[in-house]
Coordinates of C-alpha atoms in Angstrom, one line a residue:
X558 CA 16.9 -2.9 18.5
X559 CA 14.1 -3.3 16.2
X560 CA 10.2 -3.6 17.3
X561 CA 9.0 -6.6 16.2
X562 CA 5.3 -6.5 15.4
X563 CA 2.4 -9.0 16.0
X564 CA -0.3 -9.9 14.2
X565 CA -0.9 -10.3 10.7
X566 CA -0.8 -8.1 7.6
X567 CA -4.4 -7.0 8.2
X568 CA -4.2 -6.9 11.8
X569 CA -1.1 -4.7 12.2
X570 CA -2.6 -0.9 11.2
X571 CA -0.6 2.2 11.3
X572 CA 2.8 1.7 13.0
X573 CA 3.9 3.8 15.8
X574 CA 7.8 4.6 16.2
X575 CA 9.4 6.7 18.9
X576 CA 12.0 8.4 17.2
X577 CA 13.2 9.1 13.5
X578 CA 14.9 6.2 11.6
X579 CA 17.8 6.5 10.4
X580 CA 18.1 6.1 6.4
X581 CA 21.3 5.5 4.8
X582 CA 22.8 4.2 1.0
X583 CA 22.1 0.9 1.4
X584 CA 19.1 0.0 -1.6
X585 CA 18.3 3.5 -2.1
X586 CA 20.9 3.9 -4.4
X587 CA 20.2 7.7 -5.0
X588 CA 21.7 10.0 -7.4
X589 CA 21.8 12.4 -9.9
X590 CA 19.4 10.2 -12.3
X591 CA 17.1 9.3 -9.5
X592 CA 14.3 10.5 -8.2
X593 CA 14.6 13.4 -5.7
X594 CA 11.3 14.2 -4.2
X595 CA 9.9 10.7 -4.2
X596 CA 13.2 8.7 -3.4
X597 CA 13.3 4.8 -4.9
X598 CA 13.6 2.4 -1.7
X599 CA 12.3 -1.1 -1.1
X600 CA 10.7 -2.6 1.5
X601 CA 10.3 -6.3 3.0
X602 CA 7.0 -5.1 4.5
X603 CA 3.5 -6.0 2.9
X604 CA 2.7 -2.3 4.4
X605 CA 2.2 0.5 1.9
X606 CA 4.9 3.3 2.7
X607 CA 7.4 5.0 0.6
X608 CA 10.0 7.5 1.9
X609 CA 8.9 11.6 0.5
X610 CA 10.3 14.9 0.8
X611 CA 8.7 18.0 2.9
X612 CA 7.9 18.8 -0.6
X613 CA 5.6 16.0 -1.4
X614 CA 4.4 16.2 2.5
X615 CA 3.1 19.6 1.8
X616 CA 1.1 18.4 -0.9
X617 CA -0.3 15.6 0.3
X618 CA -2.0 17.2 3.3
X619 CA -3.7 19.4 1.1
X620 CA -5.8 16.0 -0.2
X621 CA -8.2 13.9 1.8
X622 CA -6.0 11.0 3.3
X623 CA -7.3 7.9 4.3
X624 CA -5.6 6.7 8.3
X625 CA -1.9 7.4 7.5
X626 CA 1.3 8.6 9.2
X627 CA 4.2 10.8 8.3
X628 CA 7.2 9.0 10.4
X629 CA 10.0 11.7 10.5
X630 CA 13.4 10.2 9.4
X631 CA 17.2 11.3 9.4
X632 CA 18.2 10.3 6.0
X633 CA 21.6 11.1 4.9
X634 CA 22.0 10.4 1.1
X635 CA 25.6 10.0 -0.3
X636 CA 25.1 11.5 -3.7
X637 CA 22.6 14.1 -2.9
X638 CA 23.9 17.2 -1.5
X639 CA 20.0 18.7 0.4
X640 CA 18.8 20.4 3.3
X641 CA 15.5 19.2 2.6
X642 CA 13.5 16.8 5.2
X643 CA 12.2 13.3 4.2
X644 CA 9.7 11.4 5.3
X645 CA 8.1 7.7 5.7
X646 CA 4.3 8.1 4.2
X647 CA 2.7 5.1 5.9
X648 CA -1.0 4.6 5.0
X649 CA -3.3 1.6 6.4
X650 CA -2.9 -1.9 5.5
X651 CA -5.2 -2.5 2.1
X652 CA -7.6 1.4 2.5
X653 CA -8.9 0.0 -0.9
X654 CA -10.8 -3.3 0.3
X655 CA -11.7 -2.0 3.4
X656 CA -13.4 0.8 1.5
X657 CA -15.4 -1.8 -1.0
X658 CA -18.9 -1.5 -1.3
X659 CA -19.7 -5.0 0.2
X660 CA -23.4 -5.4 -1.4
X661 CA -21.9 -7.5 -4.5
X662 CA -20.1 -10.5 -6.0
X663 CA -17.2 -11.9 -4.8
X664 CA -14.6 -14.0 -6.4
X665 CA -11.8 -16.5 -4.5
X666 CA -8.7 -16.8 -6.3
X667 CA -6.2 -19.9 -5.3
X668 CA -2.9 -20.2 -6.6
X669 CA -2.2 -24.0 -5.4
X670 CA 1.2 -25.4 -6.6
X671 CA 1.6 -22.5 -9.5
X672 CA -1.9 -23.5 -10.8
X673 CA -4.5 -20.3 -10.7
X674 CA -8.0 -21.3 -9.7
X675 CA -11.0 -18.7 -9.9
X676 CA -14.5 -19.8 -7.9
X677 CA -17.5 -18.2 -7.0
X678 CA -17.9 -17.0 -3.1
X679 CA -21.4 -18.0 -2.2
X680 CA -21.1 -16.5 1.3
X681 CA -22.1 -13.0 1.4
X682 CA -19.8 -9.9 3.8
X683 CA -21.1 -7.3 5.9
X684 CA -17.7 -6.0 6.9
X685 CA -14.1 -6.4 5.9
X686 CA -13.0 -8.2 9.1
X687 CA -15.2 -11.2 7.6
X688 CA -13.4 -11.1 4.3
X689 CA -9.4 -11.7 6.0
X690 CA -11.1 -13.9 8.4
X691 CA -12.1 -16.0 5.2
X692 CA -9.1 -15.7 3.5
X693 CA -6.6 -16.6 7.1
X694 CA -9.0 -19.6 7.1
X695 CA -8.4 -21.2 3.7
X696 CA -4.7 -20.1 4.7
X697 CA -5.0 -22.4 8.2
X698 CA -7.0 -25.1 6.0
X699 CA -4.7 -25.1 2.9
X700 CA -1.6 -24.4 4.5
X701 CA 0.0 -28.4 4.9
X702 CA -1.8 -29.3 2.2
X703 CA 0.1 -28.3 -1.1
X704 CA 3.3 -27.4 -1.7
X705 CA 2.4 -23.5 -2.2
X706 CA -0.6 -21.8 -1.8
X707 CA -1.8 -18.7 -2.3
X708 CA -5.2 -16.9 -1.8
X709 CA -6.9 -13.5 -2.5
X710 CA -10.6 -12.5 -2.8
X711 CA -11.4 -10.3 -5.8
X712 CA -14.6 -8.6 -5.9
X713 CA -16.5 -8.1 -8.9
X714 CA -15.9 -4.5 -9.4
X715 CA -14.0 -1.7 -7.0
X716 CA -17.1 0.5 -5.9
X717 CA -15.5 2.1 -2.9
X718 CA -17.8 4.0 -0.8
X719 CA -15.2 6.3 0.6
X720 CA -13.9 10.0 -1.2
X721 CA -10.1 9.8 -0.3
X722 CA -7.4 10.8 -3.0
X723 CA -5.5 8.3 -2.6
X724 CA -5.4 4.2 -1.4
X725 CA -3.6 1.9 -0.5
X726 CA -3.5 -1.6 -2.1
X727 CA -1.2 -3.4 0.3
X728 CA -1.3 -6.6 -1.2
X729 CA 1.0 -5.4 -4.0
X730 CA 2.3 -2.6 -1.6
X731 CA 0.7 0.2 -4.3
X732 CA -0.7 3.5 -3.8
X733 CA -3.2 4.3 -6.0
X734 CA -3.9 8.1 -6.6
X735 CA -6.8 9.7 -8.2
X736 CA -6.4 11.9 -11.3
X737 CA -6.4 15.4 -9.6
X738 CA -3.6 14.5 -6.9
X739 CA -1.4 13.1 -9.9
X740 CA -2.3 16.2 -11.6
X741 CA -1.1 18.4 -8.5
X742 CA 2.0 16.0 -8.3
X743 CA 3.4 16.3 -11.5
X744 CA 2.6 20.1 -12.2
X745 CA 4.8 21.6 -9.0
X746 CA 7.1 18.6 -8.9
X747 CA 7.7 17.9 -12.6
X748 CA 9.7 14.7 -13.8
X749 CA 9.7 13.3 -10.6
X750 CA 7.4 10.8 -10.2
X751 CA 6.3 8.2 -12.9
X752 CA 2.2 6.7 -12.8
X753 CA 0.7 3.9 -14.3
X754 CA -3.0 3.7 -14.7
X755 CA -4.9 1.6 -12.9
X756 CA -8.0 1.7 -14.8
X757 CA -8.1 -2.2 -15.1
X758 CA -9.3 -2.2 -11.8
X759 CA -12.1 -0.7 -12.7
X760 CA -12.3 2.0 -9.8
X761 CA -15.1 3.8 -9.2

């Protein structure tokens, strides 16, 4: 039977699990045009995790990972004939804000009955605990209020104080690589993985 988990998004971290999970058809909808090493799933979960071969694995641990886990799985595809193993790459929840360089401006965005509105945060953060105990408190405040609503803190520019290869950026359940690990990627595991930049963020 499934573990339910407590908490919220934030609070939740790394997830532990007892024995592999089973993977089967279902969404994955593998095959010959699909990707092998890096196989297309979908989650429910606001966690950032895709499934990976031993392949990918390998070159991952060569990189500086944030707090992650690699859940073993038995995954039987239908169309893919493979001894190889696969895994469930689990990072943190949200590695990105929590590695933010606090000492700077900070922007609250409310989406309130489809409308966007973008204010100035006058209160100042010394830790990232303080900025989703802000944001579960316009939650609590807002929540009978409208119809919808929907709230994120943006900050004025992603400094991250941290050196890791790769983040997580739960809120849209992205990882977000650097240039040298997309590099690695793509040279000994060619046409298998497509990137998008995400230089609008401004990461630095």
């Amino acid at each position: 039977m499934p573990q339910k988990i407590k908490g919220t998004f934030e609070e939740k971290g790394l997830v532990e699990i007892e024995k592999p999970i089973l993977l089967k058809n279902g969404s994955l909808q593998e095959g010959k045009n699909r990707l092998y090493e890096i196989v297309r799933g979908s989650s429910f979960s606001f966690s950032t995790l895709m499934i990976v071969s031993e392949n990918v694995k390998i070159i991952l641990e060569q990189f500086k990972l944030p707090p992650h886990k690699f859940h073993p799985t038995n995954f039987q595809p239908k169309h893919i004939s493979t001894e190889t193993k696969y895994f469930i790459f689990q990072l943190d929840f949200d590695q990105l804000t929590k590695d933010l360089d606090l000492i700077q401006i900070f922007y609250l965005e409310e989406e309130i009955n489809g409308l966007i509105q973008v204010s100035k945060i006058e209160q100042n953060f010394s830790s990232t605990k303080e900025i989703y105990s802000f944001i579960n408190n316009k939650r609590e405040e807002n929540k009978d209020k409208f119809k919808t609503y929907y709230v994120k803190i943006l900050p004025d520019k992603y400094t991250i104080i941290s050196d890791y290869d790769i983040f997580s950026f739960s809120v849209h359940r992205h990882f977000i690589v650097n240039e040298y690990l997309k590099d690695t990627l793509e040279k000994y595991l060619p046409n298998q993985m497509v990137f998008k930049s995400a230089q609008n963020l401004g990461i630095e």
